[in-house]
Structure formats: structure tokens, C-alpha cells
Amino acid sequence: MRSRLNKNDGRGRTASDPSETSMAPRPPGHPLWFAVLGSVVAAVPLVPSQRPLAENITEYFKSRARSSRDRLATERRPKPTLQMPFVFMHQRKAGGSSMRSVLVHAAQQNNLTYWVPCYNKIGCENYDPPVDGTAKKFAVFGGHMYWSGVEKALGTARGKRPHLDSNVPFECYTSFREPLGRVASCWDYRGFRAFAGDNISAITPAKFREYLAEGMNSYDEGCNNEPLRLLSDSGRAEEKVNKLTSGTGGEPWCDADGWALDAAATLERTLAHLTEHCVVGVLERCEDTKASVEFFFPWLAASFDCGVHLNKYSGSAHSDLTRSEEAEIKHQNRLEYMAYDVANRLLDAQLEVVAAARRPAGQHNFVA
């Protein structure tokens, strides 16, 4: 039998091209398989390490912090409108419940229509604005919403005919919390320690690693990587988001470090949405957050109260974690730590913009 390897077929391809070996099995993420003399041989997959890619992406978006804040400052408005609504992306266990009450109070004070789960007869288990076209009736949105769901709801409300660009304008705000505290709070809130029954010490490091990566609550939600869950385009892929850096290195879907093959790409989409569209707050920096909120969203100024905002989160949610458990949380949420790093740089840049605007020569120039 004559080998067809490297034999040109007259169309510029050889038998070693992937298009000529479609019968060979190709596991996800491992495209470099080819046929040799009727047998299947696996080439060493050229899988890029995700960690350095993610680190480079993080540094890139940190470098864009000031320019993006300057642009958002020129686009700010006295209050949201039906054409340019305000959207609060509520990250779980990051101080968002008190922020929802702030939104509702401010909306009522400013005669703004609002869609906020748990308020105004809207069920608490709603994770996307309505996609039946009625989203156009609201100027304020807030909740555990997914970026793609927000875009779809607002796009459906405005797109009456086929169109090419699905992007719709809206103001965005989200608040971060130090990931160890946020994940530990989520872990306790969702009762995941019940996996071990009454004997908490029965959770071995190996079991804790498994529960953190695989554990889901009654709504099939995990605790890892919350900002990537809401702000990327992959939020609905719950198991994927929850296990972006939790592999062992031997799975076909991850690199040698145990990072998912699309971990860096998921981080990139998260940080692109965050940096280009959202004003950020940080729970541990409430006074800085308050100054930013009052400047970028003046309609919220009279309602935002750090005393109320912080009281619910004054205790340490991870005081009973072992060092091994803390290390595992940090490992499985490495991407959330990168997003948290960018969020703090964005908050720093927001304060720089606020300080510049408060100088005698500065003026508050709102968009008409």
C-alpha cells in the first residue's frame, strides 16, 4: 500500500492536511491528528500555556484603565433613559443585595422605571431581562444577569427588523469583592459544607478540591469565577466557568497546568466588557467606590451609603478555612483574581478622573 502523505492532490493540499483526514478522530482541543498507512497516530498537541496569555491580557487591560475611564466620563449622563439604560451586574456575594435596594430607592426618587428581581413583583429567580420586547419600558436594571442576556433583551426590544450589529448601548456598573472572601461566603451561603455532613473535618483536601470544582446548588450554580460568569459571553456554561483553572493537567480540555484551553479567551472577553463599558466598585474600598458612583452616576449619589453597604459583610467569611482550603480557592479562582486586579486599577483610574474634574478648572459636562 502506497502512503499518500505529502502527496499533492492538485488543489494545493496534501494528505496530511486536516481536511484530507476527516475520518481520523479528533478529541476536543487536540486537532493535530493524522492518518499513516491506515492507522491513527496522535501528534504532540501544540497547546499554548494559558497562564502567560492570561497574565498578558490582564496587563493590557490595566494599561487601558485611564483612557477608558476618561471616555466613560465624557459619556456620563445626569440619569439613565429608556434609550440609554443603566445596568447593574450583580456579582454574587459581593455586596450587591444592598446595591439593589439603592437602585430601587434612587429610581423611585428620580421617577425612573426599573427592572430589579425581588422588587416590584419581579420574581427573585430572574437572571435575564425580559426578551419579549418589554425591556424597552425600563431605564434601570439590576440583578444576577448575564452579559449576553442583557444584550439580547435590549436588542430584542429595539431591533424590529433584521440587522447586522447586535450591540446596544447601556451604562454598566458592577462591584467586586476580594475573591477568597467572596468564594468562601458563597460556599457557606449555599451550604456546600453539608457535603461532609456533621463532620466538617471529613472534607479532605482532595474532596474540597472536588466539591469546589463540581459542587452546584439547587439552581445548578457554582461559586468559582463569578465575574467571568456574568461578564464574559460564556456565563450560561456553568460547569465550564466553574472549572476554568481547576484541572489536573491530564484532561483533554486543559493545558499542562490544568487551565481550560479557552481560559485566557474567556478572561479577555470579560475584561473587554468590563474595561470598555463598566464603571467598577470594590467592596473593600467603599469610600472610593462611593466617590466614583457619585461622579459617574449622580442620580445615585443621595442613595449610596457605605454604612449600609458594608454592614452586611463586616465579618470574615473564611475565618474557619484551613490554609489548604484557602490555597485551593485561590488556585481555582486565579482568573477571578486577575479580574479583581484589573478592577482595582480601574477604580484607581476613576478616582484620578474624579480628582481632575474637581479641580477649579474642571467642569461637569454631561451628555445632553
Tab-separated table of C-alpha atoms in Angstrom:
chain	number	residue	atom	x	y	z
A	1	MET	CA	0.000	0.000	0.000
A	2	ARG	CA	1.390	3.347	-1.010
A	3	SER	CA	1.393	6.173	1.535
A	4	ARG	CA	-0.372	9.350	0.448
A	5	LEU	CA	1.469	11.507	2.968
A	6	ASN	CA	2.680	14.799	1.430
A	7	LYS	CA	1.330	13.867	-1.981
A	8	ASN	CA	-0.185	16.967	-3.563
A	9	ASP	CA	-3.692	16.393	-4.892
A	10	GLY	CA	-3.553	19.263	-7.378
A	11	ARG	CA	-5.539	21.619	-5.170
A	12	GLY	CA	-2.651	22.859	-3.070
A	13	ARG	CA	-3.316	20.406	-0.248
A	14	THR	CA	-1.587	17.251	0.876
A	15	ALA	CA	-2.938	14.141	2.505
A	16	SER	CA	-1.550	15.347	5.809
A	17	ASP	CA	-3.926	18.316	5.756
A	18	PRO	CA	-6.732	18.043	8.363
A	19	SER	CA	-9.278	18.354	5.529
A	20	GLU	CA	-7.968	15.124	3.990
A	21	THR	CA	-8.151	13.082	7.182
A	22	SER	CA	-11.674	13.768	8.342
A	23	MET	CA	-12.126	10.108	9.263
A	24	ALA	CA	-9.474	10.345	11.975
A	25	PRO	CA	-10.880	11.049	15.437
A	26	ARG	CA	-10.072	14.474	16.866
A	27	PRO	CA	-10.620	14.949	20.572
A	28	PRO	CA	-11.620	18.459	21.653
A	29	GLY	CA	-8.664	20.816	21.707
A	30	HIS	CA	-6.327	18.309	20.069
A	31	PRO	CA	-6.535	18.983	16.302
A	32	LEU	CA	-3.157	17.596	15.289
A	33	TRP	CA	-4.134	14.016	14.400
A	34	PHE	CA	-3.360	12.387	11.070
A	35	ALA	CA	-3.560	9.022	9.276
A	36	VAL	CA	-0.481	6.976	8.450
A	37	LEU	CA	-0.811	3.718	6.489
A	38	GLY	CA	-4.309	3.178	7.722
A	39	SER	CA	-3.516	3.668	11.398
A	40	VAL	CA	-4.162	6.733	13.546
A	41	VAL	CA	-1.205	8.442	15.146
A	42	ALA	CA	-1.525	11.342	17.558
A	43	ALA	CA	0.932	14.196	17.134
A	44	VAL	CA	2.032	16.142	20.158
A	45	PRO	CA	-0.661	18.838	20.504
A	46	LEU	CA	0.530	22.400	20.237
A	47	VAL	CA	-1.470	23.664	23.202
A	48	PRO	CA	-0.379	27.125	24.372
A	49	SER	CA	0.009	27.615	28.096
A	50	GLN	CA	-2.932	29.690	29.276
A	51	ARG	CA	-1.343	31.332	32.313
A	52	PRO	CA	1.114	33.638	30.480
A	53	LEU	CA	-1.588	34.525	27.958
A	54	ALA	CA	-3.953	35.475	30.786
A	55	GLU	CA	-1.240	37.477	32.535
A	56	ASN	CA	-0.505	39.427	29.354
A	57	ILE	CA	-4.218	40.083	28.829
A	58	THR	CA	-4.510	41.357	32.401
A	59	GLU	CA	-1.628	43.779	31.956
A	60	TYR	CA	-3.033	45.007	28.654
A	61	PHE	CA	-6.387	45.964	30.141
A	62	LYS	CA	-4.733	47.544	33.175
A	63	SER	CA	-2.841	49.751	30.718
A	64	ARG	CA	-6.175	50.887	29.246
A	65	ALA	CA	-7.671	51.844	32.586
A	66	ARG	CA	-7.212	55.616	32.442
A	67	SER	CA	-8.153	56.072	28.781
A	68	SER	CA	-11.313	54.011	29.238
A	69	ARG	CA	-12.318	55.984	32.358
A	70	ASP	CA	-11.714	59.274	30.528
A	71	ARG	CA	-14.026	58.143	27.756
A	72	LEU	CA	-16.743	56.978	30.160
A	73	ALA	CA	-16.530	60.350	31.915
A	74	THR	CA	-17.323	62.167	28.672
A	75	GLU	CA	-20.333	59.886	28.120
A	76	ARG	CA	-21.907	60.174	31.567
A	77	ARG	CA	-25.424	61.482	31.965
A	78	PRO	CA	-27.404	63.028	34.829
A	79	LYS	CA	-29.589	59.914	34.888
A	80	PRO	CA	-30.380	56.913	32.687
A	81	THR	CA	-33.009	56.934	29.957
A	82	LEU	CA	-35.015	54.356	28.057
A	83	GLN	CA	-32.584	54.802	25.170
A	84	MET	CA	-29.508	54.501	27.402
A	85	PRO	CA	-30.496	52.391	30.418
A	86	PHE	CA	-28.380	51.665	33.492
A	87	VAL	CA	-27.454	48.009	34.171
A	88	PHE	CA	-26.083	46.751	37.496
A	89	MET	CA	-24.300	43.426	37.021
A	90	HIS	CA	-24.690	41.937	40.497
A	91	GLN	CA	-21.848	39.560	41.303
A	92	ARG	CA	-22.946	37.045	43.915
A	93	LYS	CA	-21.696	37.646	47.462
A	94	ALA	CA	-20.012	40.939	46.558
A	95	GLY	CA	-22.260	43.446	48.309
A	96	GLY	CA	-24.880	43.580	45.606
A	97	SER	CA	-28.024	42.985	47.656
A	98	SER	CA	-27.673	46.369	49.342
A	99	MET	CA	-26.885	47.906	45.957
A	100	ARG	CA	-30.190	46.618	44.593
A	101	SER	CA	-32.040	48.483	47.331
A	102	VAL	CA	-30.005	51.596	46.457
A	103	LEU	CA	-31.072	51.247	42.834
A	104	VAL	CA	-34.730	50.888	43.655
A	105	HIS	CA	-34.710	53.854	46.039
A	106	ALA	CA	-32.856	56.072	43.555
A	107	ALA	CA	-35.104	55.018	40.678
A	108	GLN	CA	-38.195	55.888	42.684
A	109	GLN	CA	-36.708	59.235	43.732
A	110	ASN	CA	-35.912	60.082	40.091
A	111	ASN	CA	-39.161	58.748	38.586
A	112	LEU	CA	-37.312	56.058	36.632
A	113	THR	CA	-38.837	52.745	35.640
A	114	TYR	CA	-36.841	49.777	36.939
A	115	TRP	CA	-36.485	46.025	36.499
A	116	VAL	CA	-34.880	44.575	39.616
A	117	PRO	CA	-35.613	40.998	40.750
A	118	CYS	CA	-37.171	40.740	44.226
A	119	TYR	CA	-38.777	44.180	43.763
A	120	ASN	CA	-41.948	45.472	42.135
A	121	LYS	CA	-43.456	41.981	41.764
A	122	ILE	CA	-40.484	40.666	39.769
A	123	GLY	CA	-39.535	37.178	40.945
A	124	CYS	CA	-36.169	36.791	42.636
A	125	GLU	CA	-35.120	33.921	40.355
A	126	ASN	CA	-34.910	36.013	37.210
A	127	TYR	CA	-31.453	36.123	35.644
A	128	ASP	CA	-32.152	37.915	32.355
A	129	PRO	CA	-34.239	40.971	31.500
A	130	PRO	CA	-37.385	40.126	29.515
A	131	VAL	CA	-36.775	39.193	25.875
A	132	ASP	CA	-40.365	39.769	24.742
A	133	GLY	CA	-39.681	43.390	23.819
A	134	THR	CA	-40.835	44.886	27.124
A	135	ALA	CA	-37.272	45.682	28.237
A	136	LYS	CA	-37.667	48.986	26.386
A	137	LYS	CA	-40.011	50.117	29.179
A	138	PHE	CA	-37.240	50.232	31.805
A	139	ALA	CA	-34.414	52.688	32.414
A	140	VAL	CA	-32.794	50.786	35.297
A	141	PHE	CA	-31.858	47.099	35.501
A	142	GLY	CA	-30.134	45.247	38.315
A	143	GLY	CA	-29.565	41.618	39.233
A	144	HIS	CA	-27.555	38.438	38.698
A	145	MET	CA	-27.670	38.946	34.948
A	146	TYR	CA	-25.508	37.550	32.169
A	147	TRP	CA	-23.890	39.896	29.653
A	148	SER	CA	-25.273	38.020	26.665
A	149	GLY	CA	-28.746	38.010	28.226
A	150	VAL	CA	-28.684	41.774	28.729
A	151	GLU	CA	-27.597	42.366	25.140
A	152	LYS	CA	-30.284	40.021	23.822
A	153	ALA	CA	-33.059	41.615	25.882
A	154	LEU	CA	-32.134	45.166	24.926
A	155	GLY	CA	-31.500	44.191	21.321
A	156	THR	CA	-34.845	42.409	21.058
A	157	ALA	CA	-36.575	45.480	22.478
A	158	ARG	CA	-35.125	47.725	19.782
A	159	GLY	CA	-34.497	45.550	16.743
A	160	LYS	CA	-37.695	45.439	14.714
A	161	ARG	CA	-36.100	44.039	11.571
A	162	PRO	CA	-33.009	42.048	10.570
A	163	HIS	CA	-29.814	43.926	11.383
A	164	LEU	CA	-26.073	43.391	11.394
A	165	ASP	CA	-24.876	44.906	14.666
A	166	SER	CA	-26.293	43.360	17.846
A	167	ASN	CA	-24.548	45.802	20.182
A	168	VAL	CA	-26.914	48.064	22.077
A	169	PRO	CA	-25.852	50.994	24.273
A	170	PHE	CA	-26.235	50.860	28.027
A	171	GLU	CA	-24.433	52.105	31.128
A	172	CYS	CA	-22.872	49.385	33.248
A	173	TYR	CA	-21.842	49.151	36.879
A	174	THR	CA	-20.502	46.152	38.790
A	175	SER	CA	-18.869	45.676	42.167
A	176	PHE	CA	-16.031	43.284	43.033
A	177	ARG	CA	-15.032	41.605	46.259
A	178	GLU	CA	-11.700	40.054	47.218
A	179	PRO	CA	-12.130	36.554	45.707
A	180	LEU	CA	-11.204	34.463	48.749
A	181	GLY	CA	-13.830	36.186	50.875
A	182	ARG	CA	-16.418	36.119	48.094
A	183	VAL	CA	-15.993	32.429	47.300
A	184	ALA	CA	-15.924	31.431	50.972
A	185	SER	CA	-19.105	33.420	51.581
A	186	CYS	CA	-20.731	31.751	48.591
A	187	TRP	CA	-19.536	28.342	49.796
A	188	ASP	CA	-21.148	28.861	53.204
A	189	TYR	CA	-24.291	30.563	51.881
A	190	ARG	CA	-25.038	27.678	49.552
A	191	GLY	CA	-24.459	25.098	52.255
A	192	PHE	CA	-21.717	23.276	50.401
A	193	ARG	CA	-20.142	22.182	53.684
A	194	ALA	CA	-23.142	19.892	54.006
A	195	PHE	CA	-21.300	17.601	51.599
A	196	ALA	CA	-19.402	16.369	54.652
A	197	GLY	CA	-22.442	16.077	56.894
A	198	ASP	CA	-21.854	16.969	60.524
A	199	ASN	CA	-18.158	16.124	60.369
A	200	ILE	CA	-16.515	19.169	58.745
A	201	SER	CA	-13.062	17.671	59.287
A	202	ALA	CA	-14.060	14.865	56.913
A	203	ILE	CA	-13.525	17.248	53.989
A	204	THR	CA	-10.055	16.219	52.917
A	205	PRO	CA	-8.033	18.484	50.601
A	206	ALA	CA	-8.862	16.200	47.697
A	207	LYS	CA	-12.578	16.280	48.498
A	208	PHE	CA	-12.574	20.039	48.973
A	209	ARG	CA	-10.923	20.402	45.561
A	210	GLU	CA	-13.623	18.213	44.029
A	211	TYR	CA	-16.523	19.941	45.781
A	212	LEU	CA	-15.292	23.422	44.852
A	213	ALA	CA	-14.953	22.499	41.180
A	214	GLU	CA	-18.005	20.261	40.836
A	215	GLY	CA	-20.393	21.457	43.552
A	216	MET	CA	-23.621	23.066	42.353
A	217	ASN	CA	-26.504	24.489	44.323
A	218	SER	CA	-30.166	23.742	43.671
A	219	TYR	CA	-30.086	26.123	40.701
A	220	ASP	CA	-27.027	24.401	39.208
A	221	GLU	CA	-24.647	27.214	40.068
A	222	GLY	CA	-21.140	27.023	41.448
A	223	CYS	CA	-19.061	29.607	43.325
A	224	ASN	CA	-15.911	29.999	41.234
A	225	ASN	CA	-15.054	32.820	38.813
A	226	GLU	CA	-18.147	34.957	39.322
A	227	PRO	CA	-17.064	37.985	37.251
A	228	LEU	CA	-16.310	35.683	34.317
A	229	ARG	CA	-19.720	34.078	34.793
A	230	LEU	CA	-21.549	37.389	34.396
A	231	LEU	CA	-19.287	39.484	32.188
A	232	SER	CA	-17.953	37.051	29.591
A	233	ASP	CA	-20.033	35.526	26.820
A	234	SER	CA	-19.908	32.094	28.494
A	235	GLY	CA	-21.925	32.620	31.647
A	236	ARG	CA	-24.540	30.013	30.861
A	237	ALA	CA	-21.882	27.300	30.532
A	238	GLU	CA	-21.850	26.833	34.296
A	239	GLU	CA	-19.515	23.860	34.567
A	240	LYS	CA	-17.078	25.447	32.133
A	241	VAL	CA	-16.903	28.728	34.053
A	242	ASN	CA	-16.618	26.944	37.380
A	243	LYS	CA	-13.648	24.838	36.249
A	244	LEU	CA	-11.550	27.258	34.186
A	245	THR	CA	-8.407	26.621	36.261
A	246	SER	CA	-9.366	23.521	38.248
A	247	GLY	CA	-7.958	20.776	36.031
A	248	THR	CA	-5.092	18.461	36.927
A	249	GLY	CA	-3.274	18.802	33.609
A	250	GLY	CA	-4.252	15.398	32.307
A	251	GLU	CA	-7.678	16.248	30.885
A	252	PRO	CA	-8.108	16.753	27.126
A	253	TRP	CA	-9.774	20.117	27.727
A	254	CYS	CA	-6.895	21.744	29.611
A	255	ASP	CA	-3.214	22.608	29.291
A	256	ALA	CA	-0.400	21.094	31.331
A	257	ASP	CA	-1.202	23.425	34.245
A	258	GLY	CA	-4.843	22.356	34.414
A	259	TRP	CA	-6.189	25.547	32.835
A	260	ALA	CA	-9.018	25.210	30.310
A	261	LEU	CA	-7.898	25.740	26.719
A	262	ASP	CA	-10.137	28.803	26.425
A	263	ALA	CA	-9.379	30.219	29.890
A	264	ALA	CA	-7.417	33.180	28.548
A	265	ALA	CA	-10.027	33.896	25.862
A	266	THR	CA	-12.817	33.863	28.457
A	267	LEU	CA	-10.835	36.285	30.610
A	268	GLU	CA	-10.233	38.511	27.583
A	269	ARG	CA	-13.950	38.818	26.828
A	270	THR	CA	-14.670	39.529	30.491
A	271	LEU	CA	-12.091	42.283	30.745
A	272	ALA	CA	-13.045	43.773	27.382
A	273	HIS	CA	-16.653	44.198	28.515
A	274	LEU	CA	-15.551	45.425	31.940
A	275	THR	CA	-12.978	47.930	30.731
A	276	GLU	CA	-14.801	49.325	27.741
A	277	HIS	CA	-18.302	49.560	29.223
A	278	CYS	CA	-18.423	49.390	33.031
A	279	VAL	CA	-17.747	51.631	35.988
A	280	VAL	CA	-16.494	49.445	38.827
A	281	GLY	CA	-16.668	49.369	42.590
A	282	VAL	CA	-14.719	47.290	45.114
A	283	LEU	CA	-16.378	46.178	48.326
A	284	GLU	CA	-13.196	46.622	50.391
A	285	ARG	CA	-12.861	50.209	49.086
A	286	CYS	CA	-16.329	51.541	49.738
A	287	GLU	CA	-15.437	55.232	50.119
A	288	ASP	CA	-13.525	55.138	46.820
A	289	THR	CA	-16.452	53.339	45.253
A	290	LYS	CA	-18.877	55.924	46.609
A	291	ALA	CA	-16.842	58.774	45.090
A	292	SER	CA	-16.859	57.007	41.721
A	293	VAL	CA	-20.573	56.218	41.819
A	294	GLU	CA	-21.479	59.799	42.739
A	295	PHE	CA	-19.417	61.170	39.852
A	296	PHE	CA	-20.305	58.732	37.078
A	297	PHE	CA	-23.929	58.182	38.198
A	298	PRO	CA	-25.018	61.373	40.005
A	299	TRP	CA	-28.613	60.149	40.257
A	300	LEU	CA	-27.354	57.516	42.747
A	301	ALA	CA	-25.469	59.970	44.956
A	302	ALA	CA	-28.212	60.563	47.514
A	303	SER	CA	-28.912	56.849	47.965
A	304	PHE	CA	-25.457	55.243	48.229
A	305	ASP	CA	-24.495	54.715	51.893
A	306	CYS	CA	-21.265	52.912	52.806
A	307	GLY	CA	-22.555	52.231	56.313
A	308	VAL	CA	-25.404	50.149	54.936
A	309	HIS	CA	-23.301	48.750	52.104
A	310	LEU	CA	-20.586	47.327	54.356
A	311	ASN	CA	-22.518	46.214	57.435
A	312	LYS	CA	-23.753	43.043	55.772
A	313	TYR	CA	-20.181	42.000	55.002
A	314	SER	CA	-18.333	43.135	58.128
A	315	GLY	CA	-17.379	39.625	59.272
A	316	SER	CA	-14.744	37.301	57.858
A	317	ALA	CA	-16.395	34.621	55.767
A	318	HIS	CA	-13.263	32.490	55.604
A	319	SER	CA	-12.055	32.520	59.216
A	320	ASP	CA	-12.647	28.769	59.584
A	321	LEU	CA	-10.964	27.720	56.343
A	322	THR	CA	-7.749	25.753	56.541
A	323	ARG	CA	-4.662	27.018	54.731
A	324	SER	CA	-5.081	24.188	52.255
A	325	GLU	CA	-8.653	25.236	51.517
A	326	GLU	CA	-7.665	28.879	51.103
A	327	ALA	CA	-4.903	27.857	48.687
A	328	GLU	CA	-7.335	25.744	46.669
A	329	ILE	CA	-9.842	28.597	46.396
A	330	LYS	CA	-7.085	30.885	45.155
A	331	HIS	CA	-5.936	28.251	42.648
A	332	GLN	CA	-9.382	27.597	41.197
A	333	ASN	CA	-10.161	31.325	41.058
A	334	ARG	CA	-6.889	32.532	39.561
A	335	LEU	CA	-8.775	34.239	36.736
A	336	GLU	CA	-11.090	35.996	39.178
A	337	TYR	CA	-8.027	37.339	40.972
A	338	MET	CA	-6.792	38.711	37.643
A	339	ALA	CA	-10.159	40.378	37.049
A	340	TYR	CA	-10.059	41.753	40.608
A	341	ASP	CA	-6.609	43.187	39.894
A	342	VAL	CA	-7.937	44.974	36.815
A	343	ALA	CA	-10.991	46.191	38.749
A	344	ASN	CA	-8.776	47.848	41.362
A	345	ARG	CA	-6.739	49.549	38.651
A	346	LEU	CA	-9.959	50.768	37.030
A	347	LEU	CA	-11.135	52.129	40.380
A	348	ASP	CA	-7.807	53.927	40.820
A	349	ALA	CA	-8.258	55.468	37.364
A	350	GLN	CA	-11.824	56.503	38.207
A	351	LEU	CA	-10.549	58.357	41.260
A	352	GLU	CA	-7.963	60.112	39.082
A	353	VAL	CA	-10.758	61.264	36.772
A	354	VAL	CA	-12.863	62.411	39.717
A	355	ALA	CA	-9.927	64.354	41.189
A	356	ALA	CA	-9.212	66.031	37.849
A	357	ALA	CA	-12.852	67.050	37.482
A	358	ARG	CA	-12.886	68.608	40.949
A	359	ARG	CA	-10.030	70.976	40.203
A	360	PRO	CA	-11.125	74.624	39.831
A	361	ALA	CA	-10.802	74.496	36.048
A	362	GLY	CA	-12.739	71.249	35.774
A	363	GLN	CA	-16.373	71.217	34.752
A	364	HIS	CA	-19.130	68.623	34.856
A	365	ASN	CA	-20.032	68.338	31.213
A	366	PHE	CA	-22.905	65.923	30.837
A	367	VAL	CA	-24.011	64.457	27.543
A	368	ALA	CA	-27.274	66.077	26.508
